[in-house]
Coordinates of C-alpha atoms and ligand atoms in Angstrom, one line a residue:
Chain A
X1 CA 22.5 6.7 -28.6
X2 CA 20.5 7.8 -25.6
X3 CA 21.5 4.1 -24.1
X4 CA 23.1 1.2 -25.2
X5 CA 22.6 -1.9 -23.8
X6 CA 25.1 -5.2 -23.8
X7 CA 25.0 -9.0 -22.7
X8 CA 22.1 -8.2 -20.6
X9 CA 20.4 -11.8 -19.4
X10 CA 18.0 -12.3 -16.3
X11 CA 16.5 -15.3 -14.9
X12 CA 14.1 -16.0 -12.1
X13 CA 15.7 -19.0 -9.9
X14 CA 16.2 -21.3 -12.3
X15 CA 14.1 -19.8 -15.2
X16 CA 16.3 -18.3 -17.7
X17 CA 13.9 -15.3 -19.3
X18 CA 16.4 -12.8 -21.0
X19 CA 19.0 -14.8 -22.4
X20 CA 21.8 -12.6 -24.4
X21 CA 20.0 -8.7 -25.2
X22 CA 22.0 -6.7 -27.2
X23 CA 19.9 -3.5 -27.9
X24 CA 20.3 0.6 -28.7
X25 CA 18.1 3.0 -28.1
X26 CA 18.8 6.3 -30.1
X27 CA 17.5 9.4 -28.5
X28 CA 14.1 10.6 -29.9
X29 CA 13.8 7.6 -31.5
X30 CA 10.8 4.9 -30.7
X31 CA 11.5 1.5 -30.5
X32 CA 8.7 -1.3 -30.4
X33 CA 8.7 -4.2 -29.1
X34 CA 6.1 -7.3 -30.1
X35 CA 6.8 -11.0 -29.7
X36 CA 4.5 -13.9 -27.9
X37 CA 3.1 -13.9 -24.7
X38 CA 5.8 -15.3 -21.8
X39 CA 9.1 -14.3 -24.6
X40 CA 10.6 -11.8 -21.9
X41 CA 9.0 -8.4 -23.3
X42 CA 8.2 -7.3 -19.8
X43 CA 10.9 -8.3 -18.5
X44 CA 12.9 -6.1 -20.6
X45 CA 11.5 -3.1 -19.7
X46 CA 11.6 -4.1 -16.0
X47 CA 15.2 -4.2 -16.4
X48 CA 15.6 -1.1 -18.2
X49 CA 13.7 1.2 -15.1
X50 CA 15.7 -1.6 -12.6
X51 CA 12.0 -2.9 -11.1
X52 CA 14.0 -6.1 -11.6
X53 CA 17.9 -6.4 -11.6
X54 CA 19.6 -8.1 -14.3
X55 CA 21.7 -11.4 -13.6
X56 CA 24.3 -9.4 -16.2
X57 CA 24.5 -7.2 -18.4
X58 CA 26.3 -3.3 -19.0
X59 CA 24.1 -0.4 -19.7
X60 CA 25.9 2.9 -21.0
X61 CA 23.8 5.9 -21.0
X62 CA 24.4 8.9 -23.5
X63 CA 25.7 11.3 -20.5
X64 CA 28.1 8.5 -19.4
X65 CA 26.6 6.9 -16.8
X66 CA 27.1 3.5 -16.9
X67 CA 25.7 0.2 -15.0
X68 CA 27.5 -3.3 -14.9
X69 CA 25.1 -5.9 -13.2
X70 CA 28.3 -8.3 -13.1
X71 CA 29.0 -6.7 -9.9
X72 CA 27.0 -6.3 -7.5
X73 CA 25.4 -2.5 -7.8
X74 CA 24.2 -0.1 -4.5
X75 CA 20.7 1.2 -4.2
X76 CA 21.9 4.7 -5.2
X77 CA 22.9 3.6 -8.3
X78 CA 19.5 1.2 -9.0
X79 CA 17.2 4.4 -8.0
X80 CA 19.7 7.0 -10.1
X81 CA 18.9 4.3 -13.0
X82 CA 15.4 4.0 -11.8
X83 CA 14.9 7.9 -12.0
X84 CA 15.8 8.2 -16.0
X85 CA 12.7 6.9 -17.0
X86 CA 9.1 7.2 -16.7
X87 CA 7.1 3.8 -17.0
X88 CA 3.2 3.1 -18.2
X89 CA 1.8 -0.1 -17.1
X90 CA -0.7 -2.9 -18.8
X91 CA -3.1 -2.2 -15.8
X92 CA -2.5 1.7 -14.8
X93 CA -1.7 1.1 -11.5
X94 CA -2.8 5.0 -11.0
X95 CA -2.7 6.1 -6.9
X96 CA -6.3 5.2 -6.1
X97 CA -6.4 7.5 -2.8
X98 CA -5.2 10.6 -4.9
X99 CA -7.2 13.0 -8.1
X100 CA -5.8 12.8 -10.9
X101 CA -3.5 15.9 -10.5
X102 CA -2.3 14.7 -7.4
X103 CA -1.3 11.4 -9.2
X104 CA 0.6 13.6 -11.9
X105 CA 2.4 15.7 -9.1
X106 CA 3.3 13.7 -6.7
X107 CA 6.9 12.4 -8.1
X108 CA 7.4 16.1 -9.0
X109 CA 6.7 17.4 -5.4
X110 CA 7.6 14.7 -3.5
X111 CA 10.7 12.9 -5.3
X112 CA 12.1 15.9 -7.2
X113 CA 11.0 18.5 -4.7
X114 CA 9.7 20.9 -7.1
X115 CA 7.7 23.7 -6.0
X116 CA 4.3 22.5 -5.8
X117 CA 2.1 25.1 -7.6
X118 CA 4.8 25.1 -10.9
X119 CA 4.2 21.3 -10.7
X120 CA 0.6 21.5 -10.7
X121 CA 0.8 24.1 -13.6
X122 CA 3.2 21.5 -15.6
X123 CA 0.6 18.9 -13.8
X124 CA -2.1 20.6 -15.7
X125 CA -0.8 21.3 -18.8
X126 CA 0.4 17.0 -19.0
X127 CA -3.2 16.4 -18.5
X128 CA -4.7 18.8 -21.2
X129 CA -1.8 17.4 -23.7
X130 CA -3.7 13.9 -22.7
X131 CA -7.1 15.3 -23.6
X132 CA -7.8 15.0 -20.1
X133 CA -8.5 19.3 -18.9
X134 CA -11.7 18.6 -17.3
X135 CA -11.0 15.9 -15.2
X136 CA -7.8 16.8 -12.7
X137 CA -10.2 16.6 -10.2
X138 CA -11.6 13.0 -10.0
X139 CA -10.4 9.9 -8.2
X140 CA -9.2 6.9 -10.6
X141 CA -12.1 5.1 -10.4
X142 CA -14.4 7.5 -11.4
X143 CA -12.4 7.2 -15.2
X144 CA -12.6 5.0 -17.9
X145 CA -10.0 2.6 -18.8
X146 CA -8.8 5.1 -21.2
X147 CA -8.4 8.0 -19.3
X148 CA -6.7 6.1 -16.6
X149 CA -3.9 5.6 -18.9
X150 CA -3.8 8.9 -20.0
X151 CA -3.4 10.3 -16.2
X152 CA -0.6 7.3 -16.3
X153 CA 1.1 8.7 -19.0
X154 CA 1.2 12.5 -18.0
X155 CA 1.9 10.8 -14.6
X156 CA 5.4 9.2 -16.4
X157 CA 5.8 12.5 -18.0
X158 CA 5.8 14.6 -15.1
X159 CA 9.2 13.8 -14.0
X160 CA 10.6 14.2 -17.2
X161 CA 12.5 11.3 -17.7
X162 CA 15.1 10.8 -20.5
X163 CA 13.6 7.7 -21.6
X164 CA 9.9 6.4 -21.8
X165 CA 9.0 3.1 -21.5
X166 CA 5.0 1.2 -22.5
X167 CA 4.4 -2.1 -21.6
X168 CA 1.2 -2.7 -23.5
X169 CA -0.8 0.3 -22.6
X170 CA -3.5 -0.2 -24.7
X171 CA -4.0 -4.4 -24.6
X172 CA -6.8 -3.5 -21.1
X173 CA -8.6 -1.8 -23.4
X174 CA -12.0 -1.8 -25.1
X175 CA -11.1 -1.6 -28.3
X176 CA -12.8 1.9 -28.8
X177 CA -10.6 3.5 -26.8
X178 CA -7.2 2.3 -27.7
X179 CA -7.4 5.1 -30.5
X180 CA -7.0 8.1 -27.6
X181 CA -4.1 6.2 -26.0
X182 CA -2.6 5.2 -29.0
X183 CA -2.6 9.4 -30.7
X184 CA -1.3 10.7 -27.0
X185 CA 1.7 8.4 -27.7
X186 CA 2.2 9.3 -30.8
X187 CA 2.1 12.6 -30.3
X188 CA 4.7 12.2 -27.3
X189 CA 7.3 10.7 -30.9
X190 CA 6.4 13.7 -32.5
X191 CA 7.6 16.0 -29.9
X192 CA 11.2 13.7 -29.7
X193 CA 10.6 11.9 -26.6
X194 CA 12.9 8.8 -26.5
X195 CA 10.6 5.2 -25.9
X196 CA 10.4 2.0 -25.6
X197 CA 7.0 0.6 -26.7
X198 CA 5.9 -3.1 -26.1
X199 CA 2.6 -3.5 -28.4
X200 CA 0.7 -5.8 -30.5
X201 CA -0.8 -2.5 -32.2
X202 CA 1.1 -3.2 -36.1
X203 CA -0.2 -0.1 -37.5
X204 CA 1.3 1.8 -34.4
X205 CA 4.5 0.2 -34.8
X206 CA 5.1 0.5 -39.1
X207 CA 3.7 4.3 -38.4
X208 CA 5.5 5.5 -35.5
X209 CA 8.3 3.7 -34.5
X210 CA 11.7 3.8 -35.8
X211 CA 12.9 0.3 -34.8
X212 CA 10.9 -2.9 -33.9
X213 CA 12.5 -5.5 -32.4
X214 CA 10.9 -8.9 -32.0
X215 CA 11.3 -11.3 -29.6
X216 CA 10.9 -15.0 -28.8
X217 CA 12.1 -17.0 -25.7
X218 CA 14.1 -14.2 -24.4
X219 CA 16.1 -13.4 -27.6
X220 CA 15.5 -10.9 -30.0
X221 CA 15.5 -12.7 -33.1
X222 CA 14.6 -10.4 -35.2
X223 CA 15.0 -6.6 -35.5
X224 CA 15.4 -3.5 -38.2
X225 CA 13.5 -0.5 -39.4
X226 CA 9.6 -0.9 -39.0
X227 CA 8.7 -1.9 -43.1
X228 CA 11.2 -4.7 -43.4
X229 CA 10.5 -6.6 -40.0
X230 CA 6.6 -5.9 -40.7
X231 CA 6.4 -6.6 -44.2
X232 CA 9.4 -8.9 -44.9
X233 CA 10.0 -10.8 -42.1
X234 CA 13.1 -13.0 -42.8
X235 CA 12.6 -15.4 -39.7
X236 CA 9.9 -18.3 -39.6
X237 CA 9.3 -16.9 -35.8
X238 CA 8.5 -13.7 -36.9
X239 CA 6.3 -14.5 -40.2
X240 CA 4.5 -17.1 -37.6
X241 CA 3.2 -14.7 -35.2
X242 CA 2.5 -11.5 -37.5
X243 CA 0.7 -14.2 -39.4
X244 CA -1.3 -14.7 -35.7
X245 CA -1.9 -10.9 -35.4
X246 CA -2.6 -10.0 -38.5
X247 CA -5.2 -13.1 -39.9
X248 CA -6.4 -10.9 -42.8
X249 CA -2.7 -10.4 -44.4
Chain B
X1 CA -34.5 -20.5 33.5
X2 CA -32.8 -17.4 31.8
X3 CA -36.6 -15.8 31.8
X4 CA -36.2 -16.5 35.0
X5 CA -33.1 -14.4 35.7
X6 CA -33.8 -11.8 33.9
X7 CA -37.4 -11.5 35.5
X8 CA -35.0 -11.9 38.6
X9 CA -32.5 -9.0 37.8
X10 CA -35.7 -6.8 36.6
X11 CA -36.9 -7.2 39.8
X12 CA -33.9 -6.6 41.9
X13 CA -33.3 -3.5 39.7
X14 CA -36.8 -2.0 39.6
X15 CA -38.5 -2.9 43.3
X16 CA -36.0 -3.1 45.9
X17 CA -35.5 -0.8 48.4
X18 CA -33.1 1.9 47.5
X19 CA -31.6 0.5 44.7
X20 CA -32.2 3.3 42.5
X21 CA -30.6 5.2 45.0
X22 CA -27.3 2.9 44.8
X23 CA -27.4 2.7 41.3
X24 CA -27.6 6.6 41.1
X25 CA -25.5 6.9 43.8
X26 CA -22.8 4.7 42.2
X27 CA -22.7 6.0 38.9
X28 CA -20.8 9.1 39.5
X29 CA -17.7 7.5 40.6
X30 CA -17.6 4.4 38.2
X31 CA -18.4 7.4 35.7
X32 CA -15.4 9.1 37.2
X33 CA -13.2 5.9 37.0
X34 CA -14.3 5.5 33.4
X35 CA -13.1 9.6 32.8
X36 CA -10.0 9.5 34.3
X37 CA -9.0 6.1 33.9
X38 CA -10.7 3.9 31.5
X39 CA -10.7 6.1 28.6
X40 CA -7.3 7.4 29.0
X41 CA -5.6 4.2 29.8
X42 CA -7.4 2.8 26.3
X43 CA -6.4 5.9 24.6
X44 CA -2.8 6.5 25.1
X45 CA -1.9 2.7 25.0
X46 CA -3.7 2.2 21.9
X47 CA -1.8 4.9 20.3
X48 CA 1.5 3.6 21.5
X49 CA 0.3 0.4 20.8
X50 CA -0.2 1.6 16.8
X51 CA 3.5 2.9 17.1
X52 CA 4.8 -0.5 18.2
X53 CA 2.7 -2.1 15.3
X54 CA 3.5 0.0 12.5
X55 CA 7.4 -0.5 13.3
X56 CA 7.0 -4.5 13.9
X57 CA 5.0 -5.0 10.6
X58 CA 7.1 -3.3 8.9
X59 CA 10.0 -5.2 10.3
X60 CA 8.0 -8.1 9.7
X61 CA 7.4 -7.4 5.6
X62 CA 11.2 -6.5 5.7
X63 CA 13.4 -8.9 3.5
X64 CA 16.4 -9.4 5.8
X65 CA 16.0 -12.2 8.4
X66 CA 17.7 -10.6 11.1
X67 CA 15.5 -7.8 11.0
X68 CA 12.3 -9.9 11.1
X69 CA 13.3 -12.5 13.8
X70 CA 12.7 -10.1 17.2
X71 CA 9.6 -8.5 15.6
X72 CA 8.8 -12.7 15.0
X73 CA 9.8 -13.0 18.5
X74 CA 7.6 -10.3 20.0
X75 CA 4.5 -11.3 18.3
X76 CA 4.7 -14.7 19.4
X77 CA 5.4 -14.0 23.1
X78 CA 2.9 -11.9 23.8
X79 CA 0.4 -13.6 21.3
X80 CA 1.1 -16.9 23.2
X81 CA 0.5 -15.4 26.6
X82 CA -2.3 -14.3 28.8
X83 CA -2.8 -10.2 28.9
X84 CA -3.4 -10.9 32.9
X85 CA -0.5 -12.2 33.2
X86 CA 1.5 -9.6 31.2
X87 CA -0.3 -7.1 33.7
X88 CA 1.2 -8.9 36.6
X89 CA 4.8 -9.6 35.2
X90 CA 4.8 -5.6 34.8
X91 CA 3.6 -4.5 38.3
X92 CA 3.8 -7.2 40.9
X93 CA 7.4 -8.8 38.8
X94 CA 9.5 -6.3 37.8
X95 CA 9.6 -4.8 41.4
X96 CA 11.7 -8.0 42.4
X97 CA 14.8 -6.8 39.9
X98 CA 14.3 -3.3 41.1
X99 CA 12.2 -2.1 38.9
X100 CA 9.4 -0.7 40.7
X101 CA 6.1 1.2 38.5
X102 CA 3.1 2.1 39.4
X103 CA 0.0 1.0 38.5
X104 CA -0.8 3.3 35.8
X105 CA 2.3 3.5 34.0
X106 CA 2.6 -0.4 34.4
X107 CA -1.1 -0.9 32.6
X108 CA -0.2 1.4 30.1
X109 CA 3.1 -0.4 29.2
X110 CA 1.4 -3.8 29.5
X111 CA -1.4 -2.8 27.7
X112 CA 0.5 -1.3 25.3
X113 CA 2.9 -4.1 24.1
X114 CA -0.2 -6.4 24.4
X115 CA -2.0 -4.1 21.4
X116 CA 1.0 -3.8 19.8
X117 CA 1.5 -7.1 19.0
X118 CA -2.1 -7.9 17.7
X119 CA -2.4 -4.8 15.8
X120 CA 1.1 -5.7 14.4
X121 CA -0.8 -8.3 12.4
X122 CA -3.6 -6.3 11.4
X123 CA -1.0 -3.9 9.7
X124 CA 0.8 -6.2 8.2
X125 CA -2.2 -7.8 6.2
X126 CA -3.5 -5.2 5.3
X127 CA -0.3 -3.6 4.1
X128 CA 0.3 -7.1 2.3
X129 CA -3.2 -6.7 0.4
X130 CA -2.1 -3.3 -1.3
X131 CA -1.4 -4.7 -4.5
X132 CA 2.5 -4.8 -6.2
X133 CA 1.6 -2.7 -8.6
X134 CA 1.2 -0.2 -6.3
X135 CA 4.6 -0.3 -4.6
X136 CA 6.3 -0.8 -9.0
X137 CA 4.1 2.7 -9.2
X138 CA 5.6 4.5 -6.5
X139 CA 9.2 3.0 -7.7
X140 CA 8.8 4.0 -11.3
X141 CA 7.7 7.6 -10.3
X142 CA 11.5 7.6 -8.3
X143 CA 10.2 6.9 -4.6
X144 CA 12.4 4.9 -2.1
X145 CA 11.3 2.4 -0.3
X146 CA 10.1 4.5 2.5
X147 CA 8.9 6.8 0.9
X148 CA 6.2 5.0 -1.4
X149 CA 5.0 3.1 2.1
X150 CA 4.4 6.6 3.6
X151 CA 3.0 8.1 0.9
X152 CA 1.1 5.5 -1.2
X153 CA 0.6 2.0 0.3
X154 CA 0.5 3.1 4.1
X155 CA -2.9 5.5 3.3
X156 CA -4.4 2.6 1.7
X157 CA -4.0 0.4 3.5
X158 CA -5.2 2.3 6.5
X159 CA -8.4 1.9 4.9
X160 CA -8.2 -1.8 5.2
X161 CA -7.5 -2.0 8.5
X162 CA -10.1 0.9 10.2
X163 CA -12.2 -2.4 11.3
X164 CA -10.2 -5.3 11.9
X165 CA -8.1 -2.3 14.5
X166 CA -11.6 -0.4 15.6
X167 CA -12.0 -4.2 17.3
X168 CA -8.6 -4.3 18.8
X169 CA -9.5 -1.1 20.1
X170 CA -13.3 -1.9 21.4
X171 CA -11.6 -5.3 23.0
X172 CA -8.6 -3.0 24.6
X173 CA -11.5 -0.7 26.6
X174 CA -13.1 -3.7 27.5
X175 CA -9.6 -5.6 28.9
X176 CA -8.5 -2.3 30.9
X177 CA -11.0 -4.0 33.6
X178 CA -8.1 -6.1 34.0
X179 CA -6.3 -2.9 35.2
X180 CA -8.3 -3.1 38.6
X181 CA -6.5 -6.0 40.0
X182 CA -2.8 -3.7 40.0
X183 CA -4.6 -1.0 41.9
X184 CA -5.6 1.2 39.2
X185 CA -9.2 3.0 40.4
X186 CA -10.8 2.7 36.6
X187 CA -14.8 2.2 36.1
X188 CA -15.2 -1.6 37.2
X189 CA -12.4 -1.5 40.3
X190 CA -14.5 1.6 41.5
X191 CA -17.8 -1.1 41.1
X192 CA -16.0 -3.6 43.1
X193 CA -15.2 -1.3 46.0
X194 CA -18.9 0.1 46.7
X195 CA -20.0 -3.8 45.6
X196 CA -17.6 -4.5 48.8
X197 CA -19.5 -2.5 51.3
X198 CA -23.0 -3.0 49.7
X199 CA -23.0 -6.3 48.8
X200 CA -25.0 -5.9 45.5
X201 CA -23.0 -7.7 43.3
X202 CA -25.2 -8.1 40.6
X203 CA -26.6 -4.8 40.6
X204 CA -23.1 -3.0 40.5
X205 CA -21.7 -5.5 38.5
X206 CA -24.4 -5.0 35.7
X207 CA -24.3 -1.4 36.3
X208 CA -20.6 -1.7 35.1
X209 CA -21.4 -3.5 32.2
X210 CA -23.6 -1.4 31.1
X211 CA -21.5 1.5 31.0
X212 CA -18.9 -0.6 29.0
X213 CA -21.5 -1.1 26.6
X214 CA -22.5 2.3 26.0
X215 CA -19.0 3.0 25.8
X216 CA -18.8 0.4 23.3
X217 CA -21.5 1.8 21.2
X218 CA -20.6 5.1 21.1
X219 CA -16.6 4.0 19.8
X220 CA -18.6 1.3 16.9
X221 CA -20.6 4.5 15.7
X222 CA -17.0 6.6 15.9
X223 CA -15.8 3.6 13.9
X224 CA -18.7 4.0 11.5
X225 CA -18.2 7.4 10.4
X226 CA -14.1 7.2 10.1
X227 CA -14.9 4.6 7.6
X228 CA -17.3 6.4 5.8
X229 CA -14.6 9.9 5.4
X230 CA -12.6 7.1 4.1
X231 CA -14.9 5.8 1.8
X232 CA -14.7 8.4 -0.5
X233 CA -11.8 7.6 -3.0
X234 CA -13.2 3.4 -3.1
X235 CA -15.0 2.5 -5.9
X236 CA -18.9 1.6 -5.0
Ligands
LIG1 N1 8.8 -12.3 -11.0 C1 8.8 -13.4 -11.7 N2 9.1 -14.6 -11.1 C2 9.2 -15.7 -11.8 N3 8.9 -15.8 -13.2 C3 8.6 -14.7 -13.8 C4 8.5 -13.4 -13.1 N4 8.2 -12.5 -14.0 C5 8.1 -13.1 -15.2 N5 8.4 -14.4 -15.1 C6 8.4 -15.4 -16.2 O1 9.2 -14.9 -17.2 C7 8.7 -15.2 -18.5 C8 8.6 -14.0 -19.3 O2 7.6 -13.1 -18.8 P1 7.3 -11.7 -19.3 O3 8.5 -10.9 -19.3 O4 6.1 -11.2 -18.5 O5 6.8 -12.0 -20.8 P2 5.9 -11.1 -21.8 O6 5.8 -9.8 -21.2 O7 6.7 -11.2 -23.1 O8 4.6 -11.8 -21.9 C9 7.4 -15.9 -18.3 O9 7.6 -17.3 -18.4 C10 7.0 -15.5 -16.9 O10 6.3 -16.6 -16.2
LIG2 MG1 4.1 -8.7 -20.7

């Protein structure tokens, strides 16, 4: 288990959004997450990189580090946790004011004080992994929507993190470019890298993962190997909104 | 009537006995005054100025009350105050708990705080339009706090603020006229002491003006072509 998770709730002022998470991660293993809009999905990740703290909860990491948001925890310990994984956002959020090499090297050089020109060679190789070779050089905005992902995956990869975490990286998309994004990730399962992937994508999740957990008003209700949650969903919840995404099954 | 002023100034300017010859005569020192005061004084408090304001917005956006309430304070006071009367507390007030500046120093710090303060604002909305996502980016690549306002929101937002702070500094150059009544020789003081034993008010008093406005212009096309290097990374 690259991190186990237990009891973790979080709720915003009165708004209870994670109620009672319970939830493994093995390492190299890909877990996906799906479940209706507001049910906590993002939330979850947020808590797992520590952009939000939980109200409680214990998280044990495989090299025995461990977190218990029951007391209260110090910055060094939120940005140790914070460091172990790398995160892809719905909407990029790529460095606008920096290329797209300088997005992929700046944790490397600046956080984890690498030397700069073997992090622009790791810089460089990320980028061609992502299909992306001939375009280190240009801002953001002179990318598609695709290729802005891409540079925020390699970007996420660059500081190797133990865990990876997508929070819909492929729902901004026009739907002809969702393939790209969608092969760069799996591609990232096939070479063992541990994530944590919140889609709507079905065929992404029965190929690729090896979990999928769904959620609904911040429990997971349901969860087990990809076929059986897909395919035979035991829980009304579940059959509802697979029924939702997938009209033609 | 305001045809007939200007016909009136026109005339003054252009016919009178030897007023070319004051005009030439006089613009050498006010020129001088603008060299060695003016600019300078403009300069070097706008600059501390920035330093005040980049350390008070930031104490400003900062989540702890206690650090926010004298950067809250500050704004307000000097916000809430006339700049002429921040000049005098400085030079003609502080002398009377023995605290005795000249005038240049005492402009500069007046001058200084004043620009602080305003700019203060001007920082902090533009650092507050950088969007979240930004400051969640620089997190989830490992940054501190301090780190991703250095690195990523601080550069952007610098952006933002070239014109709303290119005006605070156009209005500073413009307020350091002020400076003339604690002593300090700069452009229009110099105007006021040959006005004194000429008596041509309006034609050293407009000559002044002028040279503010050329002055001016010459910062807005400054301001012009800073924004334009910056341009390059916005999307058009
Ligand atoms: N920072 C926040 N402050 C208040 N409420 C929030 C905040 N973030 C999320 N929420 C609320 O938490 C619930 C779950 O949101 P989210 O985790 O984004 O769901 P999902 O990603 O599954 O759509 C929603 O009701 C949302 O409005
Ligand atoms: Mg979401």
């Amino acid at each position: 288990m690259l991190l186990s998770i237990q009891g973790l709730q979080k709720s915003f002022g009165e708004l209870a959004v994670l109620k009672d998470i319970d939830l493994d991660v093995g390492k190299g293993k890909v877990v996906t997450i799906m479940g209706p809009s507001g049910s906590g999905k993002t939330t979850l990740l947020r808590c797992l990189n520590g952009l939000e703290i939980p109200n409680q909860g214990y998280y044990q990491f495989h090299d025995g580090f461990t977190l218990d948001f029951n007391q209260k925890l110090s910055k060094k310990e939120m940005l140790q946790l914070r460091r172990k994984s790398g995160m892809v956002f719905q909407s990029y959020n790529l460095f606008p004011h920096k290329t797209a090499l300088e997005n992929v090297i700046e944790g490397p050089v600046i956080v984890q004080k690498k030397d700069k020109q073997s992090a622009i060679s790791h810089a460089k190789q990320l980028l061609s992994k992502v299909g992306l070779e001939d375009k280190m050089d240009l801002y953001p905005h002179q990318l598609s929507g695709g290729q802005q992902q891409r540079v925020g995956i390699a970007r996420a990869l660059a500081i190797e993190p133990e865990l990876m975490l997508f929070d819909e990286p492929t729902s901004a998309l026009d739907p002809e470019l969702i393939g790209d994004v969608l092969g760069v990730i799996k591609d990232l399962a096939n070479e063992g890298w541990t994530m944590v992937v919140v889609t709507h994508e079905v065929s992404f999740a029965k190929h690729v993962s090896d979990h999928v957990i769904f959620m609904d008003g911040g429990y997971i209700v349901e969860q087990g190997n990809p076929k059986d949650v897909l395919e035979q969903p035991q829980e009304p919840r579940t059959k509802q909104f697979l029924k939702r995404i997938l009209p033609e099954v | 009537m305001k045809m007939f002023l200007v016909s009136n100034l026109l005339f003054t300017v252009t016919n009178g006995s030897g007023n070319w010859d004051l005009i030439v005569r006089a613009l050498w020192p006010m020129v001088e005054g603008a060299i060695k005061y003016t600019i300078p004084l403009a300069l070097v408090s706008f600059l501390i100025g920035l330093m005040i304001a980049l350390l008070t917005a930031v104490m400003r956006l900062s989540s702890v009350a206690i650090v926010r309430a004298p950067a809250v304070f500050y704004v307000s006071a000097i916000r809430g105050t006339p700049l002429l009367v921040q000049l005098f507390i400085v030079f003609y007030g502080l002398p009377s708990i023995g605290l005795t500046i000249d005038p240049l120093p005492s402009a500069v710090i007046a001058f200084s705080l004043n620009v602080g303060a305003y700019a203060s604002e001007v920082i902090r909305a533009s650092i507050s339009s950088i969007p979240k996502g930004q400051w969640e980016a620089g997190y989830t690549v490992g940054m501190t706090y301090g780190t991703t306002l250095r690195r990523i929101i601080l550069p952007q937002a610098t952006r933002v603020s070239i014109p709303p702070l290119s005006n605070t500094f156009i209005s500073l150059v413009k307020d350091t006229s002020l400076a003339s009544l604690i002593l300090v020789t700069e452009l229009f003081r110099k105007a006021q002491e040959i006005a004194a034993n000429t008596f041509d008010f309006l034609l050293l008093y407009t000559e002044a003006a002028v040279l503010y406005w050329i002055i001016c212009f010459l910062l807005s096309i400054v301001q012009e072509i800073i924004e334009r290097r910056l341009e390059r990374y916005i999307a058009k």
